[in-house]
XYZ file of C-alpha atoms in Angstrom:
756
model
C 0.000 0.000 0.000
C 1.258 3.530 -0.877
C 2.796 5.456 2.096
C 0.530 8.420 1.462
C -2.541 6.177 1.375
C -1.486 4.546 4.654
C -0.990 7.932 6.263
C -4.388 9.131 5.069
C -6.006 5.960 6.430
C -4.368 6.462 9.862
C -5.466 10.100 9.981
C -9.062 9.095 9.234
C -8.997 6.428 11.998
C -7.589 8.976 14.463
C -10.329 11.484 13.596
C -13.025 8.808 13.971
C -11.627 7.836 17.370
C -11.589 11.485 18.519
C -15.157 12.001 17.260
C -16.272 8.862 19.059
C -14.634 9.916 22.343
C -16.149 13.407 22.063
C -19.572 11.873 21.365
C -19.361 9.562 24.364
C -18.246 12.369 26.666
C -21.040 14.573 25.327
C -23.624 11.843 26.000
C -22.310 11.363 29.548
C -22.475 15.098 30.228
C -26.007 15.372 28.777
C -27.172 12.345 30.797
C -25.673 13.734 34.006
C -27.251 17.161 33.456
C -30.614 15.542 32.704
C -30.372 13.317 35.783
C -29.471 16.310 37.960
C -32.368 18.362 36.626
C -34.785 15.460 37.144
C -33.494 14.736 40.634
C -33.811 18.362 41.708
C -37.290 18.598 40.184
C -38.419 15.400 41.935
C -36.940 16.532 45.231
C -38.625 19.906 44.906
C -41.938 18.210 44.120
C -41.718 15.816 47.076
C -40.768 18.396 49.680
C -43.570 20.303 51.449
C -43.887 24.026 50.968
C -42.004 25.821 53.722
C -41.552 22.679 55.843
C -40.933 22.856 59.575
C -37.997 20.463 59.730
C -36.858 19.393 63.214
C -33.383 20.714 63.821
C -31.159 18.388 65.821
C -29.271 21.464 66.998
C -32.372 22.931 68.618
C -32.474 22.989 72.375
C -34.830 20.679 74.295
C -37.117 23.652 74.964
C -37.225 24.610 71.286
C -38.005 21.041 70.260
C -40.831 20.787 72.799
C -42.304 24.073 71.623
C -42.077 22.898 68.022
C -44.000 19.728 68.946
C -46.715 21.842 70.605
C -47.067 23.842 67.406
C -47.447 20.672 65.350
C -50.136 19.425 67.725
C -52.014 22.715 67.396
C -51.786 22.322 63.619
C -53.584 18.978 63.955
C -56.542 20.638 65.675
C -56.732 23.182 62.858
C -56.527 20.464 60.189
C -59.675 18.630 61.359
C -62.426 19.331 58.816
C -66.206 18.958 59.134
C -66.441 18.594 55.345
C -63.888 15.768 55.283
C -65.698 14.009 58.132
C -69.055 14.332 56.402
C -67.729 13.083 53.072
C -66.017 10.075 54.657
C -69.039 9.071 56.725
C -71.359 9.376 53.748
C -69.103 7.102 51.674
C -68.422 4.477 54.334
C -72.106 4.155 55.326
C -73.569 4.380 51.825
C -74.312 0.642 51.521
C -74.775 -2.290 53.914
C -71.436 -3.915 54.754
C -71.768 -6.905 57.048
C -68.559 -8.708 58.044
C -66.768 -10.602 55.248
C -68.953 -9.045 52.526
C -67.579 -7.703 49.210
C -68.478 -4.180 50.337
C -66.351 -4.662 53.451
C -63.348 -5.543 51.300
C -63.995 -2.520 49.103
C -63.983 -0.252 52.166
C -60.763 -1.873 53.383
C -59.132 -1.175 50.003
C -60.253 2.442 50.149
C -58.829 2.982 53.629
C -55.546 1.379 52.570
C -55.378 3.708 49.571
C -56.071 6.762 51.704
C -53.598 5.936 54.447
C -50.827 5.366 51.909
C -51.709 8.704 50.356
C -51.555 10.349 53.798
C -47.942 9.229 54.123
C -48.030 6.212 56.426
C -44.815 4.222 56.220
C -46.537 0.858 55.949
C -50.173 -0.128 55.320
C -51.333 -3.725 55.146
C -54.496 -5.827 55.111
C -53.872 -8.964 57.162
C -56.346 -11.731 56.283
C -58.086 -13.933 58.843
C -60.758 -16.609 58.685
C -63.624 -16.843 61.157
C -66.760 -18.867 61.742
C -69.685 -16.519 61.034
C -73.397 -17.122 60.589
C -76.037 -15.789 58.230
C -79.786 -16.155 57.618
C -80.940 -18.584 54.945
C -82.460 -16.491 52.145
C -83.841 -19.426 50.129
C -85.675 -20.828 53.145
C -86.156 -17.746 55.361
C -87.133 -17.784 59.007
C -90.847 -17.729 59.861
C -92.296 -16.966 63.308
C -96.014 -17.732 63.370
C -99.083 -17.399 65.586
C -101.668 -19.865 64.398
C -104.656 -21.906 65.377
C -103.928 -25.541 65.988
C -105.814 -26.411 62.801
C -103.069 -24.569 60.883
C -104.802 -21.261 60.180
C -102.257 -18.433 60.451
C -103.174 -15.455 62.648
C -99.903 -13.506 62.324
C -96.537 -14.286 60.813
C -93.110 -12.642 60.895
C -91.624 -13.210 57.472
C -88.169 -11.976 58.321
C -87.938 -9.283 55.649
C -87.793 -5.571 56.429
C -91.167 -3.941 55.982
C -90.484 -0.259 55.366
C -88.067 0.310 52.536
C -84.907 -1.341 53.793
C -82.032 -1.919 51.389
C -82.218 -5.061 49.279
C -78.534 -5.568 50.086
C -79.231 -5.663 53.827
C -78.977 -8.961 55.655
C -82.363 -10.252 56.818
C -83.129 -9.754 60.514
C -81.477 -12.537 62.536
C -79.290 -13.173 65.572
C -75.686 -14.078 64.874
C -74.761 -17.689 65.777
C -78.353 -18.676 66.566
C -78.803 -22.316 65.567
C -81.577 -23.288 63.205
C -84.540 -25.146 64.594
C -88.272 -25.775 64.546
C -90.061 -25.182 67.849
C -93.724 -24.985 68.766
C -95.308 -24.270 72.113
C -96.280 -21.740 74.746
C -94.745 -18.340 75.451
C -93.453 -17.103 78.805
C -92.617 -13.418 79.229
C -89.280 -13.081 81.066
C -88.839 -9.277 81.123
C -85.184 -8.470 80.252
C -84.006 -12.065 80.583
C -81.699 -11.397 83.529
C -80.906 -14.080 86.103
C -82.902 -12.113 88.674
C -85.888 -12.074 86.279
C -85.860 -15.849 86.000
C -85.531 -16.152 89.776
C -88.526 -13.855 90.220
C -90.566 -15.968 87.793
C -89.717 -19.036 89.833
C -90.910 -17.278 92.989
C -94.132 -16.386 91.172
C -94.677 -20.045 90.281
C -94.068 -19.637 86.561
C -92.110 -22.492 84.966
C -90.000 -21.716 81.891
C -88.949 -25.300 81.163
C -90.008 -26.432 77.703
C -91.438 -23.014 76.837
C -90.501 -20.239 74.390
C -89.083 -17.276 76.304
C -90.086 -13.854 74.996
C -88.101 -10.921 76.364
C -87.243 -7.318 75.662
C -83.911 -5.824 74.668
C -81.965 -3.730 77.160
C -80.139 -4.038 80.513
C -77.813 -6.932 79.588
C -76.130 -8.414 76.519
C -78.561 -10.281 74.246
C -76.401 -13.418 74.337
C -76.691 -13.589 78.120
C -80.475 -13.328 77.807
C -80.627 -16.341 75.515
C -78.122 -18.295 77.627
C -80.142 -17.566 80.776
C -83.312 -18.747 79.055
C -81.590 -21.988 78.039
C -80.227 -22.490 81.570
C -83.742 -22.219 82.960
C -85.075 -24.771 80.499
C -86.526 -22.690 77.643
C -86.366 -24.326 74.227
C -86.239 -21.108 72.173
C -86.166 -17.337 72.627
C -87.665 -14.239 71.026
C -86.241 -10.760 71.711
C -88.103 -7.543 70.912
C -87.468 -3.804 71.205
C -90.053 -2.343 73.588
C -91.012 1.299 72.928
C -90.380 1.923 76.635
C -86.673 1.569 75.813
C -86.442 2.608 72.154
C -89.379 4.954 71.416
C -89.600 7.217 74.440
C -92.147 9.524 72.799
C -94.439 6.544 72.129
C -94.787 4.127 69.256
C -97.170 6.170 67.117
C -95.673 6.672 63.620
C -95.762 10.450 64.025
C -93.475 10.073 67.051
C -90.909 7.750 65.454
C -88.446 7.735 62.566
C -88.503 9.372 60.022
C -90.412 12.062 61.944
C -88.289 11.759 65.103
C -85.161 9.883 66.142
C -87.075 7.132 67.967
C -87.346 3.575 66.644
C -90.386 2.797 64.478
C -92.513 -0.304 65.049
C -90.848 -2.192 62.194
C -87.260 -1.599 63.319
C -85.518 -4.882 64.147
C -82.284 -5.010 66.162
C -79.852 -7.563 64.818
C -76.850 -8.749 66.827
C -74.731 -11.648 68.001
C -75.782 -13.989 70.803
C -72.414 -15.686 71.212
C -71.905 -15.548 74.989
C -68.150 -15.836 74.678
C -68.323 -12.429 72.959
C -65.008 -10.644 72.888
C -62.911 -13.783 72.542
C -62.812 -13.761 68.760
C -63.349 -16.525 66.245
C -65.252 -19.341 68.017
C -63.062 -22.015 66.414
C -59.589 -20.587 67.198
C -59.553 -19.496 70.863
C -56.151 -18.107 71.795
C -54.807 -18.547 68.236
C -54.717 -15.844 65.577
C -56.986 -17.258 62.872
C -54.722 -16.663 59.883
C -55.562 -18.991 56.976
C -54.418 -22.554 57.571
C -54.366 -22.483 61.379
C -55.992 -25.251 63.430
C -59.732 -24.871 63.925
C -61.700 -26.754 66.549
C -65.065 -28.258 65.617
C -68.328 -26.341 65.835
C -69.448 -28.779 68.540
C -66.530 -27.644 70.716
C -67.079 -23.941 70.033
C -69.650 -23.125 72.748
C -72.214 -21.891 70.234
C -75.675 -20.843 71.510
C -77.753 -23.870 72.566
C -81.271 -22.785 71.542
C -82.756 -21.019 68.489
C -83.442 -17.309 68.917
C -84.772 -14.479 66.774
C -85.343 -10.698 67.022
C -88.468 -8.701 66.206
C -89.749 -5.139 66.239
C -92.453 -4.038 68.641
C -94.941 -3.893 65.757
C -94.720 -7.686 65.632
C -94.154 -8.263 69.353
C -97.512 -6.740 70.277
C -99.279 -9.565 68.421
C -97.466 -12.198 70.491
C -97.716 -10.449 73.856
C -101.415 -9.609 73.437
C -102.454 -13.274 73.091
C -100.665 -14.441 76.240
C -102.512 -15.748 79.267
C -101.381 -16.221 82.830
C -100.999 -13.650 85.596
C -100.237 -10.009 84.966
C -96.567 -9.077 84.841
C -95.120 -7.172 87.800
C -95.425 -3.408 87.404
C -91.740 -2.828 86.698
C -91.845 -5.511 83.970
C -94.414 -3.650 81.879
C -93.357 -1.726 78.817
C -95.393 0.883 76.990
C -97.211 -1.222 74.409
C -100.962 -0.714 74.587
C -101.661 -4.170 76.010
C -101.814 -5.957 79.347
C -98.384 -7.526 79.851
C -98.908 -11.098 81.045
C -96.418 -13.763 82.059
C -97.959 -16.869 80.512
C -97.593 -19.703 79.898
C -100.580 -20.364 77.701
C -102.775 -18.139 75.585
C -106.090 -16.375 75.968
C -107.558 -18.877 73.543
C -106.975 -22.592 74.066
C -106.672 -23.479 70.390
C -103.711 -21.170 69.665
C -99.990 -21.881 69.451
C -96.746 -20.222 68.391
C -94.249 -21.863 66.060
C -90.689 -20.925 65.197
C -88.979 -22.089 62.009
C -85.539 -20.491 62.304
C -83.164 -21.045 59.408
C -79.561 -19.832 59.652
C -76.269 -21.348 58.550
C -72.619 -21.227 59.679
C -69.754 -20.484 57.311
C -66.001 -19.931 57.677
C -65.218 -16.747 55.755
C -62.215 -14.507 55.158
C -62.155 -10.946 56.450
C -59.491 -8.235 56.547
C -58.165 -5.709 59.027
C -56.406 -2.570 57.785
C -53.265 -1.646 59.750
C -51.433 1.624 59.064
C -48.051 2.279 60.685
C -46.117 5.540 61.023
C -42.704 4.789 62.496
C -41.398 6.670 65.513
C -38.233 8.733 65.273
C -36.863 8.365 68.826
C -38.722 5.356 70.284
C -39.829 3.318 67.262
C -40.142 0.244 69.502
C -43.002 1.767 71.512
C -46.474 1.681 69.941
C -49.407 4.072 70.431
C -52.556 2.652 68.826
C -55.957 3.972 67.798
C -58.675 1.947 66.121
C -62.294 1.311 65.256
C -64.169 -1.514 63.626
C -65.525 -1.258 60.097
C -68.219 -3.942 59.780
C -71.902 -3.272 60.488
C -75.092 -5.311 60.576
C -76.602 -2.995 57.945
C -75.383 0.508 56.913
C -74.114 1.260 60.418
C -73.716 5.036 60.125
C -73.395 5.318 63.905
C -72.162 1.823 64.719
C -69.379 1.761 63.664
C -68.903 4.365 60.955
C -68.800 7.397 63.253
C -65.733 5.762 64.817
C -64.230 4.732 61.464
C -64.737 8.259 60.158
C -62.972 9.836 63.134
C -60.148 7.299 62.934
C -59.639 8.113 59.266
C -59.692 11.853 59.965
C -57.037 11.348 62.647
C -54.966 9.472 60.049
C -55.420 12.334 57.589
C -54.388 14.855 60.242
C -51.241 12.859 61.004
C -50.433 12.966 57.313
C -50.740 16.761 57.321
C -48.298 16.990 60.245
C -45.842 14.600 58.632
C -45.949 16.594 55.411
C -45.044 19.667 57.471
C -41.929 17.987 58.808
C -43.221 16.447 62.062
C -41.944 13.046 63.085
C -43.628 11.065 65.876
C -41.477 10.205 68.878
C -43.115 6.765 69.183
C -44.597 4.575 66.480
C -48.283 5.177 65.706
C -50.509 2.310 64.554
C -53.969 3.105 63.141
C -56.338 0.140 62.893
C -59.586 -0.651 61.079
C -60.989 -3.916 62.411
C -63.119 -6.427 60.519
C -65.825 -8.735 61.942
C -66.264 -6.995 65.302
C -70.036 -7.394 65.470
C -70.015 -11.177 65.742
C -67.588 -11.566 68.633
C -65.079 -8.688 68.449
C -63.143 -10.909 66.083
C -60.866 -8.649 64.023
C -59.000 -7.006 66.882
C -58.878 -10.227 68.921
C -57.281 -12.243 66.134
C -54.695 -9.525 65.447
C -53.844 -9.215 69.158
C -53.599 -12.994 69.536
C -51.295 -13.197 66.514
C -49.041 -10.415 67.839
C -49.490 -11.000 71.580
C -45.795 -11.129 72.501
C -44.860 -8.075 70.449
C -47.737 -5.966 71.772
C -47.191 -7.117 75.352
C -43.636 -5.831 75.099
C -44.148 -2.612 73.127
C -47.731 -1.254 73.258
C -48.152 1.922 75.316
C -51.907 2.551 75.005
C -54.878 1.701 72.775
C -57.586 4.311 72.066
C -60.905 2.910 70.813
C -63.572 4.603 68.709
C -66.707 2.571 68.012
C -70.117 4.256 68.170
C -68.238 7.498 68.690
C -71.111 9.891 67.900
C -74.319 8.132 68.849
C -75.787 11.243 70.467
C -75.227 14.918 71.188
C -75.972 15.379 74.906
C -72.542 14.787 76.463
C -69.240 13.014 75.886
C -68.404 9.844 77.827
C -65.052 8.204 78.442
C -64.102 4.850 79.951
C -60.513 3.835 80.569
C -57.850 2.199 82.631
C -57.465 4.037 85.954
C -53.951 5.011 84.851
C -55.175 7.634 82.375
C -58.475 8.916 83.774
C -57.081 12.282 84.854
C -55.244 12.673 81.555
C -58.521 12.199 79.680
C -60.150 14.827 81.887
C -57.225 17.211 81.369
C -57.388 16.998 77.583
C -61.190 17.275 77.523
C -60.702 20.762 79.005
C -58.789 21.798 75.875
C -61.528 21.165 73.283
C -64.686 23.244 72.877
C -67.978 21.357 73.023
C -70.700 22.103 70.425
C -73.208 22.230 73.332
C -71.329 25.090 75.020
C -73.544 27.539 76.911
C -73.084 30.251 79.515
C -69.762 29.552 81.257
C -69.739 25.887 80.131
C -67.378 25.929 77.163
C -65.405 22.702 76.890
C -66.124 19.006 76.554
C -65.127 18.679 80.200
C -67.529 21.430 81.304
C -70.484 19.727 79.631
C -69.480 16.296 80.989
C -69.157 17.644 84.517
C -72.548 19.353 84.221
C -74.468 16.435 82.687
C -72.548 13.385 83.900
C -70.846 14.264 87.212
C -69.253 11.842 89.652
C -71.242 13.512 92.446
C -74.068 15.929 91.484
C -73.687 17.701 94.845
C -69.952 18.344 94.543
C -68.725 21.896 93.953
C -67.150 22.205 91.502
C -68.557 19.121 89.776
C -66.169 16.478 88.439
C -66.888 14.491 85.290
C -67.219 10.732 85.395
C -64.697 8.536 83.639
C -65.880 4.928 83.830
C -64.112 1.586 83.963
C -63.823 -0.621 80.900
C -66.218 -3.554 80.641
C -66.513 -5.246 77.252
C -68.392 -4.934 74.002
C -65.785 -3.381 71.716
C -62.264 -3.669 70.365
C -60.416 -2.534 73.477
C -61.314 -5.900 75.064
C -58.398 -7.884 73.626
C -55.886 -5.125 74.346
C -57.054 -4.464 77.896
C -58.470 -7.721 79.218
C -56.264 -10.181 77.346
C -52.774 -8.620 77.330
C -53.084 -5.659 79.725
C -52.505 -2.670 77.461
C -53.899 0.519 79.064
C -56.927 1.502 76.986
C -59.687 4.080 76.640
C -63.064 4.231 74.874
C -64.991 7.336 73.737
C -68.590 8.282 72.838
C -70.915 11.211 72.446
C -74.238 9.927 73.809
C -77.790 11.017 74.510
C -80.606 12.666 72.632
C -83.241 15.286 73.379
C -81.602 16.214 76.703
C -81.569 12.625 77.946
C -78.798 10.043 78.174
C -80.898 7.485 76.275
C -78.992 5.019 74.101
C -79.502 5.681 70.409
C -82.761 4.113 69.366
C -81.959 2.736 65.898
C -79.026 0.624 67.150
C -78.280 -2.368 64.867
C -81.326 -1.687 62.659
C -81.710 -0.697 59.019
C -82.450 2.861 60.193
C -78.880 3.466 61.409
C -78.076 5.542 58.334
C -76.398 8.757 57.220
C -79.858 10.327 56.958
C -80.840 9.463 60.549
C -77.521 10.675 61.935
C -77.440 13.961 60.060
C -81.113 14.740 60.627
C -81.206 14.212 64.393
C -77.716 14.042 65.894
C -74.995 15.966 64.063
C -76.088 17.759 60.891
C -73.007 20.010 60.774
C -70.494 17.388 62.023
C -69.478 19.611 64.915
C -69.645 16.717 67.401
C -67.547 14.577 65.080
C -65.021 17.400 64.859
C -64.819 17.824 68.644
C -64.392 14.082 69.183
C -61.674 13.962 66.510
C -59.801 16.863 68.043
C -59.898 15.356 71.531
C -58.951 11.811 70.548
C -56.347 13.023 68.087
C -54.718 15.257 70.685
C -54.627 12.360 73.142
C -53.008 10.149 70.518
C -50.398 12.809 69.776
C -49.726 13.410 73.460
C -49.082 9.747 74.213
C -46.961 9.623 71.059
C -44.751 12.639 71.737
C -44.652 13.295 75.503
C -41.253 12.215 76.882
C -42.754 11.142 80.250
C -46.085 9.374 79.958
C -49.056 10.992 81.708
C -50.181 7.894 83.566
C -51.005 7.997 87.262
C -50.299 4.996 89.500
C -52.108 6.714 92.400
C -55.352 6.514 90.444
C -54.853 2.761 90.289
C -54.389 2.692 94.052
C -57.724 4.477 94.423
C -59.353 2.080 91.946
C -58.115 -0.961 93.878
C -59.450 0.500 97.112
C -62.811 1.255 95.512
C -63.010 -2.246 94.009
C -62.276 -3.780 97.392
C -64.978 -1.606 98.933
C -67.472 -2.745 96.275
C -66.545 -6.388 96.833
C -67.091 -6.069 100.591
C -70.374 -4.219 100.210
C -71.719 -6.860 97.813
C -70.428 -9.998 99.538
C -69.413 -8.892 103.035
C -71.251 -11.699 104.816
C -69.782 -14.401 102.603
C -66.250 -12.984 102.920
C -66.259 -13.046 106.737
C -65.365 -16.731 106.705
C -62.407 -16.248 104.338
C -59.157 -15.202 106.011
C -57.575 -14.621 102.593
C -59.519 -11.367 102.306
C -57.109 -9.886 104.853
C -54.206 -10.712 102.535
C -55.951 -8.887 99.702
C -56.554 -5.841 101.890
C -52.882 -5.686 102.892
C -51.791 -6.020 99.261
C -53.981 -3.057 98.314
C -52.427 -0.996 101.134
C -48.919 -1.955 99.990
C -49.733 -0.915 96.437
C -50.730 2.552 97.649
C -47.480 2.950 99.602
C -45.410 1.954 96.584
C -47.447 4.077 94.171
C -46.825 7.128 96.381
C -43.048 6.642 96.216
C -43.127 6.034 92.475
C -45.321 9.082 91.856
C -42.930 11.270 93.825
C -40.071 10.256 91.488
C -42.340 10.676 88.467
C -43.352 14.188 89.564
C -39.734 15.184 90.043
C -38.941 14.264 86.464
C -42.137 15.941 85.213
C -41.017 19.157 86.911
C -37.618 18.955 85.218
C -39.324 18.537 81.839
C -41.600 21.510 82.538
C -38.460 23.528 83.227
C -37.105 22.305 79.875
C -34.312 20.244 81.358
C -33.696 17.398 78.930
C -34.266 14.102 80.755
C -32.109 11.014 80.608
C -33.483 8.576 78.014
C -32.624 5.606 80.241
C -34.461 7.100 83.217
C -37.466 7.945 81.051
C -37.601 4.343 79.883
C -37.460 3.074 83.481
C -40.394 5.211 84.558
C -42.507 4.825 81.414
C -42.095 1.060 81.186
C -43.115 0.623 84.810
C -46.261 2.647 84.229
C -47.477 0.617 81.272
C -46.424 -2.691 82.852
C -48.488 -2.057 85.981
C -51.482 -2.988 83.848
C -49.711 -6.132 82.617
C -49.276 -7.256 86.230
C -53.039 -7.760 86.515
C -53.147 -10.240 83.628
C -53.486 -13.843 84.814
C -52.368 -16.237 82.098
C -54.945 -18.911 82.994
C -57.847 -16.462 82.784
C -60.937 -15.946 84.892
C -63.042 -18.904 86.110
C -64.716 -20.451 83.073
C -63.344 -17.644 80.851
C -59.706 -18.368 80.145
C -59.476 -15.753 77.378
C -60.526 -12.899 79.685
C -57.518 -12.430 81.930
C -57.685 -9.053 83.703
C -58.072 -9.675 87.438
C -59.140 -6.159 88.437
C -61.445 -4.888 85.683
C -63.335 -7.197 83.354
C -66.933 -7.709 82.300
C -68.998 -9.608 84.823
C -69.716 -13.134 83.686
C -73.430 -12.530 84.154
C -73.507 -9.011 82.689
C -71.173 -8.851 79.723
C -71.212 -5.092 79.167
C -70.640 -3.971 82.755
C -67.319 -3.853 84.570
C -67.006 -6.121 87.588
C -64.750 -5.407 90.598
C -62.251 -8.254 91.136
C -64.194 -10.324 88.556
C -62.652 -13.697 89.418
C -63.587 -13.279 93.067
C -67.034 -11.769 92.494
C -68.020 -14.331 89.836
C -67.107 -17.149 92.224
C -69.025 -15.554 95.076
C -72.047 -14.987 92.813
C -72.462 -18.742 92.281
C -71.355 -19.825 95.755
C -74.896 -20.696 96.840
C -75.020 -23.226 94.000
C -71.474 -24.567 94.040
C -70.655 -24.354 97.744
C -67.011 -24.194 96.653
C -65.417 -21.984 99.315
C -61.955 -23.194 98.356
C -62.354 -21.610 94.937
C -63.201 -18.278 96.589
C -59.929 -18.420 98.546
C -58.039 -19.398 95.399
C -59.403 -16.430 93.441
C -58.639 -14.010 96.294
C -55.089 -15.378 96.443
C -54.610 -14.999 92.676
C -55.734 -11.353 92.872
C -53.464 -10.744 95.878
C -50.451 -12.133 94.049
C -51.156 -9.917 91.024
C -51.236 -6.792 93.174
C -47.892 -7.706 94.748
C -46.530 -8.226 91.224
C -47.594 -4.645 90.429
C -45.837 -3.526 93.615
C -42.639 -5.207 92.389
C -42.897 -3.415 89.033
C -43.314 0.033 90.607
C -40.614 -0.398 93.228
C -37.319 1.583 93.039
C -34.642 2.488 92.227
C -36.040 5.197 89.987
């Protein structure tokens, strides 16, 4: 090849190489510039406008003041319009547990909470034994002549425009069955009612018990009827309890808030209510877990069915027998008689109850916002999502407030706030059957929650009325609830009564004669999702409601009926969502306080007072029986020792609280020592083997009475044993239960003892 040609070829190769290198460098530069522009644009888009970013260089005082500002921002963020929109959506259609609508609502809450900025949102799945009415062979309750001619029949369907998607009236877990026979009226179905019938010479054995709602849990009514020999039960809503202006249509819904004659209260009659899925006691019922048989599951023993007072009057008016005692008579325009038998010899009543059991999947929604300083300590708030029908009040008022709290937390986070402790927001499935959703989740995570949970705040029927706010809680936080209720204005403010606390103290005082009045804060019984947290693993808990209507403390009349709707709620209780807003502000501020306060506002001295009051109640109820039990002296001394120890602990706690008020930054290790002792006082009262006959209810100081599920019983293991002592004669068991309670109190003493 010619030298000149070779040289030309080499020059061309060199130029190509240079061009290639320049091109590559240019591409790299362009890519880097594009990446930088995109990164800065994305960062700018993701950052809040004018964020308040915590500065690690700030002093302790400046950080505390910054937290206070964030908390005030939460109060401002609460919106009546947001609350109204959420409640309208969540209560728009019926959404019984495990229904497609329930899953749709769960998906919507998950979407929202992710949008609000929660770090992790999940929908854990569980399976539970539920029951439903048979729609192809519906229940029929019939009054007929013995020749078969029908006089009156309850067909089971709603009669005044109920949703076609609504479940037919029934009682959860009632077995199916065909029964025919005579009626006996048993008032409210309490044990004392059955005892009074016996004294009056009325035998319930082999009869159909008919009783009115109210006073005690419906499941206990049916169980009591079965224990006294009844072969079936009917439960009705008497206008004396649910239509206080009378049962005339002009005096009931839709003209007033009171229950109309056709309103039927659904509900569960599982007497182990609060212990979750009947087939997986003590085991989180995640798919695939062991399930015991239905025969082992303590399901109700006799068929039962609900009815409205428009139907009940037909049954009660045909009854024979002696007149019912005066205090047993409702306000139906009939003569209330006890039975058995009818006013015509050729009449009878037949029940053809058709329900079925089915294991179905349901979902909780759990949203987590991780703590910045103490991520291993959990502050929880929750409400259940399922309803028997539309459930605008029960439970959607609570679900709405819970969601608005979640939205408010998102606003704070977007403004640069970070929670000190981890916040967990919960939407529970399948509560109505046996408080299943929260129970299964707590059982699954028992060890974790026992170690790390600080407090659980519960919102269920949060705005069922507009007369005054009520609060029930662990003794540890009663004064804290009162303190924060003084910071939120009440929509019923008048004269010098401005705050939620002012209205509570005026309308629900501890002592009406006290000056100044003090608002009641009750003890926790059962009936909602705090049960597993408080009575199973000992997490301090609180429960909140606005109650009352028309200047009375009456329970809301359309409870568990098709009339519990957005329209009923907004027409009679809270048209402008001011009560929802106040409840959200109070509960949200409490959640934030327990999240961010360095030293927890829990008071061991209040527990000392509660123990003393419980002991006083026990002695006043069973003083004669206790005289023969020397162990009662041990219990009394344990209570005294707890007070002495609580006083010493509180002194150390107050010293640190004063330092914090003076903006002296506390030692993290010392904070942990004090805070952990406070929350673990409650754990000390959990007995791993449970209460007598109720191994899944384990709180020895405050738990529902075995014979009154909703109420709170003082020293429940002891009082339950004493209640049945005349039947069992087992005095040894009384001493055993007193000893178990005594040991638990000394365990609490150990936990509170120094050094501090």
